CSV table of C-alpha atoms and ligand atoms in Angstrom, one decimal:
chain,number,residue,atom,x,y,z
A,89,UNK,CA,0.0,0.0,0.0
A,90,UNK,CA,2.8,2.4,0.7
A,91,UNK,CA,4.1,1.8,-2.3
A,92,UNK,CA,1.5,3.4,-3.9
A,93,UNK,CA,1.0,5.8,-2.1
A,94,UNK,CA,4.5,6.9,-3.0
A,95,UNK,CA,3.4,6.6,-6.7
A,96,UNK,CA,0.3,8.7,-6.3
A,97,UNK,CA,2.1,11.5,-4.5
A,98,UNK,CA,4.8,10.9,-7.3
A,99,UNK,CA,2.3,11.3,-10.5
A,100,UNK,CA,0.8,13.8,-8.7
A,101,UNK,CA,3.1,16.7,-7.5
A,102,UNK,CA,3.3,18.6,-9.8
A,103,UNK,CA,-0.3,19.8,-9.2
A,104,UNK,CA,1.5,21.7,-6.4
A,105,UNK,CA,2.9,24.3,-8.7
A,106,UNK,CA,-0.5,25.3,-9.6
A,107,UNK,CA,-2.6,27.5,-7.0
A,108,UNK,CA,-2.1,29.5,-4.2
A,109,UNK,CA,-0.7,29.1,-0.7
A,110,UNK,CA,-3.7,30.6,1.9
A,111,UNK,CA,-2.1,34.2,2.6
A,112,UNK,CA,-5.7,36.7,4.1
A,113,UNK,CA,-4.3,34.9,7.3
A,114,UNK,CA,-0.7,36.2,7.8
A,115,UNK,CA,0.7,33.3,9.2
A,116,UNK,CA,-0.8,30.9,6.9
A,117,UNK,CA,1.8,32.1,4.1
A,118,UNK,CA,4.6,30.7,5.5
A,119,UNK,CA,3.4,27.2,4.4
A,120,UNK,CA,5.8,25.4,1.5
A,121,UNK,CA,4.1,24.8,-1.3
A,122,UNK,CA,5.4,21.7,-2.7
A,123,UNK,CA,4.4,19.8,0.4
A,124,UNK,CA,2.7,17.0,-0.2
A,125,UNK,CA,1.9,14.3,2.2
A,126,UNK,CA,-1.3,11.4,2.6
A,127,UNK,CA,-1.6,9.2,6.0
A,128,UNK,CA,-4.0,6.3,5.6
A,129,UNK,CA,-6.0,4.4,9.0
A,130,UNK,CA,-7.8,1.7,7.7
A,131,UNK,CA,-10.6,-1.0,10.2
A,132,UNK,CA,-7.8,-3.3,11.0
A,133,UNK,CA,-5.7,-0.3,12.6
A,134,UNK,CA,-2.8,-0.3,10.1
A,135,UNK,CA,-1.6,3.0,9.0
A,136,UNK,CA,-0.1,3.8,5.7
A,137,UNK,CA,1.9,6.8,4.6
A,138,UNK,CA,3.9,8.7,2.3
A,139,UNK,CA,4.9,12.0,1.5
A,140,UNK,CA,5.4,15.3,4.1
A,141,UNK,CA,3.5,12.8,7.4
A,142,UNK,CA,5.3,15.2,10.2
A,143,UNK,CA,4.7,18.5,8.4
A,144,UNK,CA,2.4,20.2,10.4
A,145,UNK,CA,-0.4,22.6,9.8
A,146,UNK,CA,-3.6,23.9,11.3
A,147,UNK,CA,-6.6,22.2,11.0
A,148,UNK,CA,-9.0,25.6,10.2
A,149,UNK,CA,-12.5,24.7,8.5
A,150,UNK,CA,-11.4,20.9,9.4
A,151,UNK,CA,-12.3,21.6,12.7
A,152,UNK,CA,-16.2,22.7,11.5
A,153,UNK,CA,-17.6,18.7,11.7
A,154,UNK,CA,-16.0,18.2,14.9
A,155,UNK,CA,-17.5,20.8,16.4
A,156,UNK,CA,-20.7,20.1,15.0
A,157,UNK,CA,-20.5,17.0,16.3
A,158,UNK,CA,-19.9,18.4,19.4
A,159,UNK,CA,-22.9,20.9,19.4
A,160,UNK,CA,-25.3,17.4,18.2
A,161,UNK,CA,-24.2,16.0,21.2
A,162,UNK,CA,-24.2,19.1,23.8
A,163,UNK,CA,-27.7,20.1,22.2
A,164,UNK,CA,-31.0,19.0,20.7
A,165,UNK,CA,-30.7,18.6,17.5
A,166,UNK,CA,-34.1,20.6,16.4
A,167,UNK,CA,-32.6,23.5,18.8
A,168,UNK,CA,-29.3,23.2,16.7
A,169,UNK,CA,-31.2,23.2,13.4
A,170,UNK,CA,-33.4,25.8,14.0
A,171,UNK,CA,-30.4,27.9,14.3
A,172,UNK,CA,-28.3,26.6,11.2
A,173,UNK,CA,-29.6,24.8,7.8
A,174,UNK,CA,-28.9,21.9,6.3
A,175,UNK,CA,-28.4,22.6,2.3
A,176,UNK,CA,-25.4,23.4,0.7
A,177,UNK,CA,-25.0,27.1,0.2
A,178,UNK,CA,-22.6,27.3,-3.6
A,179,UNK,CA,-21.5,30.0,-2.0
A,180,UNK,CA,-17.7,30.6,-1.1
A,181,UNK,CA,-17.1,29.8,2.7
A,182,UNK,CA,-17.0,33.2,4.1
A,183,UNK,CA,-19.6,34.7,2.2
A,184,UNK,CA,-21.9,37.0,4.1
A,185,UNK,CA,-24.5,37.1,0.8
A,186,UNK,CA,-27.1,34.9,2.4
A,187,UNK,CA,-27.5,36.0,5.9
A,188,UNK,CA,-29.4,38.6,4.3
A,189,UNK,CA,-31.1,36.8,1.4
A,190,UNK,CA,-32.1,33.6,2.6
A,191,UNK,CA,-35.6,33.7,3.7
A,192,UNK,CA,-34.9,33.0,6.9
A,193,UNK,CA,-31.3,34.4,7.3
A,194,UNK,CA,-30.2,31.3,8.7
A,195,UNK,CA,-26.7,30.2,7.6
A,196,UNK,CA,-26.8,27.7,5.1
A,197,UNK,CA,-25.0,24.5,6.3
A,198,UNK,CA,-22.6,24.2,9.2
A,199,UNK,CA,-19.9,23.7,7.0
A,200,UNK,CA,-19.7,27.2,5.9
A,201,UNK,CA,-18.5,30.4,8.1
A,202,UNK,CA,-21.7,31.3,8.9
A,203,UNK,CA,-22.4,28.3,9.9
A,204,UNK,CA,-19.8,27.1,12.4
A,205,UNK,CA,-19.9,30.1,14.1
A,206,UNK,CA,-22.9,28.8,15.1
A,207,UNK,CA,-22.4,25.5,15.8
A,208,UNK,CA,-19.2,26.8,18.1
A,209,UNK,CA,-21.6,29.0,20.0
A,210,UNK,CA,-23.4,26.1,20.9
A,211,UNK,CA,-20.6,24.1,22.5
A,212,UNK,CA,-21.7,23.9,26.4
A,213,UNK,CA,-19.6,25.1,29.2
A,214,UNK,CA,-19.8,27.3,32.5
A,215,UNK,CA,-16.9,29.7,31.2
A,216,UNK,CA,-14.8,30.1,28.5
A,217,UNK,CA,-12.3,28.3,29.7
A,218,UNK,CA,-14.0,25.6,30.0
A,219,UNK,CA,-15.6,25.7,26.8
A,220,UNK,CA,-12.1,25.7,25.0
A,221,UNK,CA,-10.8,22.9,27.4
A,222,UNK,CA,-14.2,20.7,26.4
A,223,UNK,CA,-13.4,21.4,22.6
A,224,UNK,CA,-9.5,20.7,22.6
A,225,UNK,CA,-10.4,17.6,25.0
A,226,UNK,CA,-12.9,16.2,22.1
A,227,UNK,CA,-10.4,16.8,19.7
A,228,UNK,CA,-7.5,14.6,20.9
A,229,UNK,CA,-9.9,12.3,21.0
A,230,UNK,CA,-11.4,12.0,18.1
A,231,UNK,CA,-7.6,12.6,16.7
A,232,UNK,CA,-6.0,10.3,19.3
A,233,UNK,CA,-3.4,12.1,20.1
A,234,UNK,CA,-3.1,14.2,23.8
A,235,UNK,CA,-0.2,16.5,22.1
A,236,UNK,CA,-3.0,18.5,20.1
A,237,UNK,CA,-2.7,22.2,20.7
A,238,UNK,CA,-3.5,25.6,19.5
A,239,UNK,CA,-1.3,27.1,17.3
A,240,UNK,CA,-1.2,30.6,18.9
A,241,UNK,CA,1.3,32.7,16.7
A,242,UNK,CA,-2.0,31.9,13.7
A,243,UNK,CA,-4.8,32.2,16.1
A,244,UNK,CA,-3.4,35.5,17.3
A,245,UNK,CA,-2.8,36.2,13.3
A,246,UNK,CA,-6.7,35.1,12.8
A,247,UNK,CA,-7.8,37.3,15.6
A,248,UNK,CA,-6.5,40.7,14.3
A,249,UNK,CA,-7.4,40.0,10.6
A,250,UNK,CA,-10.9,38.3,11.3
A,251,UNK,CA,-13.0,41.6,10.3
A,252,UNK,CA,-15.2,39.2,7.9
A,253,UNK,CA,-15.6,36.8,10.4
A,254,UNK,CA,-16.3,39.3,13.3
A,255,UNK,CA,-18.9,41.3,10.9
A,256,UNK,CA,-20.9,37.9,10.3
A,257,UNK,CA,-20.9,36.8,14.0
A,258,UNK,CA,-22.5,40.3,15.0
A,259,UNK,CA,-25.1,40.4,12.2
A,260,UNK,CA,-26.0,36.3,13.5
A,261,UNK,CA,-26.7,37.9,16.8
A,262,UNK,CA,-28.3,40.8,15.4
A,263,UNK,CA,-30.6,38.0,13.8
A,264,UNK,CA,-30.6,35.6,16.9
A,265,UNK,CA,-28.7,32.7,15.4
A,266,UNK,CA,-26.4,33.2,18.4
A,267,UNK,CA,-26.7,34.2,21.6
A,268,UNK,CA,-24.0,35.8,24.5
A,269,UNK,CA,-20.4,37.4,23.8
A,270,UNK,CA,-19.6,37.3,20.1
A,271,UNK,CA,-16.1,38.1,21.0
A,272,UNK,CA,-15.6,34.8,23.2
A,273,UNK,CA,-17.5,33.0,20.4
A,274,UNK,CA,-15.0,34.4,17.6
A,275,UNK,CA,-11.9,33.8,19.8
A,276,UNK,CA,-13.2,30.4,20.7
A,277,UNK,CA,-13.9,29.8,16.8
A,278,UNK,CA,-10.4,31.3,15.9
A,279,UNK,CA,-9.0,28.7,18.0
A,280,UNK,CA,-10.6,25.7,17.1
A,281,UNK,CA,-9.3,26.4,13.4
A,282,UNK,CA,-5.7,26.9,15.0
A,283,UNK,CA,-5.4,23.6,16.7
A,284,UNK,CA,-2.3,22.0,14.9
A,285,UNK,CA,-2.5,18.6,13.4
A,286,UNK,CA,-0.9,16.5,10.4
A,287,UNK,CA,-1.8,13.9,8.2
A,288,UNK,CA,-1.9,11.3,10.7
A,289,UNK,CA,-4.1,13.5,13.0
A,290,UNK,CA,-6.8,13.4,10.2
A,291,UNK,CA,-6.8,9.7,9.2
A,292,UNK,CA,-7.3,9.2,12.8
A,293,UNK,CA,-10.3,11.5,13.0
A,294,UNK,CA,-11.7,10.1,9.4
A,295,UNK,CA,-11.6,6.7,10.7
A,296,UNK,CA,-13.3,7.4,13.8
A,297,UNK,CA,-15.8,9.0,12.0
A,298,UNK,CA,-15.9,5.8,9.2
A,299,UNK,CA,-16.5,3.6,12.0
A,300,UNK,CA,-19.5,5.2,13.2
A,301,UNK,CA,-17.8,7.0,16.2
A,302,UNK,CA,-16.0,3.9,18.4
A,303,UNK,CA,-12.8,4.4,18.8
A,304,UNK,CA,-10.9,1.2,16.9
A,305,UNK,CA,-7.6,0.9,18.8
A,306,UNK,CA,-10.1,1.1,22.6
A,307,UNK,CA,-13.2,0.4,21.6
A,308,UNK,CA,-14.5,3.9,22.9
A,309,UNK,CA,-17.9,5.3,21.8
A,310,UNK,CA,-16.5,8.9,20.8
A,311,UNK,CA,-19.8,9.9,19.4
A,312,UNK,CA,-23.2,7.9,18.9
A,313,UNK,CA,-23.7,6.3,15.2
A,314,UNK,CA,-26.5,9.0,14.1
A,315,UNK,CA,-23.9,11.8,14.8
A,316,UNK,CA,-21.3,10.1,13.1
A,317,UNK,CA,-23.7,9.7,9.7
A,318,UNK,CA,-24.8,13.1,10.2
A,319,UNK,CA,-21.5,14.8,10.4
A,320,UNK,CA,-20.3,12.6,7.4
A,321,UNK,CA,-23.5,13.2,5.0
A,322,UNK,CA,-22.7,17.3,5.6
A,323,UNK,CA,-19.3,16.3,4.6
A,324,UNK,CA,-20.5,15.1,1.5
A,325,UNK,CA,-23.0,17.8,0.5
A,326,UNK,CA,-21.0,20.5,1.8
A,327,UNK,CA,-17.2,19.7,2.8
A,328,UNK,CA,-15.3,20.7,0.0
A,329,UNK,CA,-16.7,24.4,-0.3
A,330,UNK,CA,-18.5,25.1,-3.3
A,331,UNK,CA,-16.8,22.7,-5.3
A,332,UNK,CA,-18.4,19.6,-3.3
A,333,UNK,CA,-20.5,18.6,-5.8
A,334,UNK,CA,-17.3,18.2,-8.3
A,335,UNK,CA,-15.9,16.1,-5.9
A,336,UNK,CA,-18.8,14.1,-4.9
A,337,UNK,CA,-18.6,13.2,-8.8
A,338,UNK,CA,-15.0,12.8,-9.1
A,339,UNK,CA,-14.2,11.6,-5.6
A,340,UNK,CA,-17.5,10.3,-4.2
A,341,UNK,CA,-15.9,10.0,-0.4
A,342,UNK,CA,-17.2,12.4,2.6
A,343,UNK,CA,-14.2,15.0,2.9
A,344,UNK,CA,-13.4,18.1,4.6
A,345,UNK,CA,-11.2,20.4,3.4
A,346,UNK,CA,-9.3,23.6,5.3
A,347,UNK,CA,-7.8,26.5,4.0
A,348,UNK,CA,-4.3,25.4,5.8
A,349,UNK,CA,-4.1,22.5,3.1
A,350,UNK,CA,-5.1,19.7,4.8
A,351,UNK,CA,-8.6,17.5,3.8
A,352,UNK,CA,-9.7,14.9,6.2
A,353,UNK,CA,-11.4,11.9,4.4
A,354,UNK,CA,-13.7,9.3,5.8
A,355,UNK,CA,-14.8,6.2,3.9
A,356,UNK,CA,-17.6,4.4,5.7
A,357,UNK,CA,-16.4,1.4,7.4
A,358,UNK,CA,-13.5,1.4,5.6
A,359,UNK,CA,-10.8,4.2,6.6
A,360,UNK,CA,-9.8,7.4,7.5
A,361,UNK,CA,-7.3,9.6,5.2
A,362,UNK,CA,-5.5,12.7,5.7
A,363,UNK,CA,-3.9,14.9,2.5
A,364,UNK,CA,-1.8,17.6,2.8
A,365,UNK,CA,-0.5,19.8,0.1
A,366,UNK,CA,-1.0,24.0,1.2
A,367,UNK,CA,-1.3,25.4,-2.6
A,368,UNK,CA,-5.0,25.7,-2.8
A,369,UNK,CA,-7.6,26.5,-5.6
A,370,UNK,CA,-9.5,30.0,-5.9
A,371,UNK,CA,-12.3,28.0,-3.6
A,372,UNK,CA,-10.3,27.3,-0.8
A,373,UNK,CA,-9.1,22.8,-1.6
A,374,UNK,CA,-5.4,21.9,-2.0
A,375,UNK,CA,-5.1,21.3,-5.3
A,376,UNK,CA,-2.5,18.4,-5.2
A,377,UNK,CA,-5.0,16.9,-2.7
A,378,UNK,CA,-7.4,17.0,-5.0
A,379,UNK,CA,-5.9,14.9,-7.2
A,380,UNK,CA,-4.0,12.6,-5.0
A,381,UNK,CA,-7.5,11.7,-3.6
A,382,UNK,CA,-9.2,10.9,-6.9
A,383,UNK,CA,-6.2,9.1,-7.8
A,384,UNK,CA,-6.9,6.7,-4.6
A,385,UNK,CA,-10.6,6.5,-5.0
A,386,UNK,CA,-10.3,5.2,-8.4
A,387,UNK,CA,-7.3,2.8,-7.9
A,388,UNK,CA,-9.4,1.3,-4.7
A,389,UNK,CA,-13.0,1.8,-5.9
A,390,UNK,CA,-13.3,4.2,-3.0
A,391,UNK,CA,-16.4,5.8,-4.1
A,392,UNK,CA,-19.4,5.5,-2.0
A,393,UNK,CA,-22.0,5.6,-4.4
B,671,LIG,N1,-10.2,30.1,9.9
B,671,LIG,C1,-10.6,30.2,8.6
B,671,LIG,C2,-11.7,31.2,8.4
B,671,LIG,O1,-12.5,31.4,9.2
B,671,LIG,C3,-11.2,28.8,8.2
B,671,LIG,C4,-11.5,28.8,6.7
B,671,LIG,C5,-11.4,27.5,6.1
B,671,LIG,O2,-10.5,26.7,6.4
B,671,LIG,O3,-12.2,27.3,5.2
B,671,LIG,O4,-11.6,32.0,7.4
């Protein structure tokens, strides 16, 4: 399997020429483009990988079905859903357009902006603190891995260039899609897209999700089976920004994708994957990802459908 891995990544790096490292976050810049790693998880524990595994990066909109997830479980779900949609926007990710021209001014999907704003208001807790010690607590979890932490030099770059980010959170209160301090919300929102991960971090987390939430090294129920088919069907319809349907098509495998280059794949019952390659398209995927993910769901009939 390593092996080809190693020819994927091979046939397809030079995809990482074409596109552009994130940059409207400062500290996202100093990614290096020609990066290109995959880690693979599959049922039976073993883990394949090939390519940049060490390099890491932060996590950003990967973070939005984990803490979905979270706010499923901390929340009823029609309370959740009356305060975020469930259709895919085809809107760019931090588009604003819709939280005035949707009927209802709900944000589309959580999967979007918008969206996860509001899903990380809903995370429970008696304080901040505790709010942000429940969330990175889920996360090395669901990743496996204690060592998961905020990167703080690019939440603190997040936090001062956040503007669009900020102006969407006030007009969701304004609107009373959330409720309490936006500015805890935002920071707490800024850091869950900081935590730091790599590849191996995100095959972890997609094959927790592919097993229906148990935990296959423990046995530990990490979230209950509806969640889990939840989180992965938004995934589908709305993971890969407005380019999902594309790679529903060319792909067919729930996947998230984050603006720091990383995508988190999870094939039901099958395995997790984690891509890394930081040169993205104008919609916010890693191109070489992409590919290198098509690649592998053709060569293993990965597709879903
Ligand atoms: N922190 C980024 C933002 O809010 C996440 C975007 C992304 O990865 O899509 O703009």
């Amino acid at each position: 399997m390593e092996k080809t891995l190693k020819e994927i990544l091979n046939l397809n790096r030079k995809y990482t020429n074409y596109g552009q490292v994130a940059s409207y976050i400062p500290e996202l810049k100093n990614a290096k483009r020609d990066d290109l790693g995959i880690c693979i998880i599959d049922k039976d524990n073993n883990i394949y990988k090939a390519g940049n595994c060490d390099t890491k990066f932060t996590i950003q909109s990967i973070s939005k079905p984990i803490v979905l997830a979270m706010a499923l479980m901390d929340n009823d779900w029609s309370y959740v859903f009356s305060k975020v949609g469930m259709e895919p926007s085809g809107d760019p990710f931090n588009s604003i357009m819709k939280l005035e021209t949707n009927d209802s001014k709900k944000p589309s999907n959580p999967m979007i902006n918008a969206g996860a704003i509001v899903t990380t208001s809903l995370i429970k807790g008696a304080s901040v603190e505790e709010k942000e010690e429940r969330m990175l607590k889920f996360f090395r979890k669901l990743a496996n891995n204690d060592t998961l932490d905020i990167n703080y030099e690019v939440y603190k770059s997040e936090k001062t260039t956040g503007d669009r980010n900020r102006a969407m959170a006030y007009l969701l209160k304004n609107d009373g899609f959330v409720q309490g301090n936006v500015e805890e919300i935002l920071d707490l929102y800024f850091k869950q897209c900081s935590i730091e991960v790599d590849v191996v971090d995100l095959a972890r987390i997609g094959i927790n999700l592919a097993m229906y939430g148990v935990n296959i090294e423990n046995n530990e129920r990490l979230l209950s089976e509806r969640v889990s088919r939840m989180v992965k069907t938004f995934m589908i319809t709305c993971g890969m920004y407005d380019s999902s349907g594309e790679f529903a098509i060319k792909v067919g495998i729930p996947a998230k994708s984050g603006v720091g280059g990383g995508i988190m794949a999870s094939v039901p019952n099958s395995m997790g994957i984690g891509v890394y390659g930081p040169a993205l398209d104008k919609k916010g995927n890693s191109i070489a990802g992409v590919k290198v993910l098509e690649e592998l769901s053709h060569r293993y009939k990965l597709n879903i459908f």
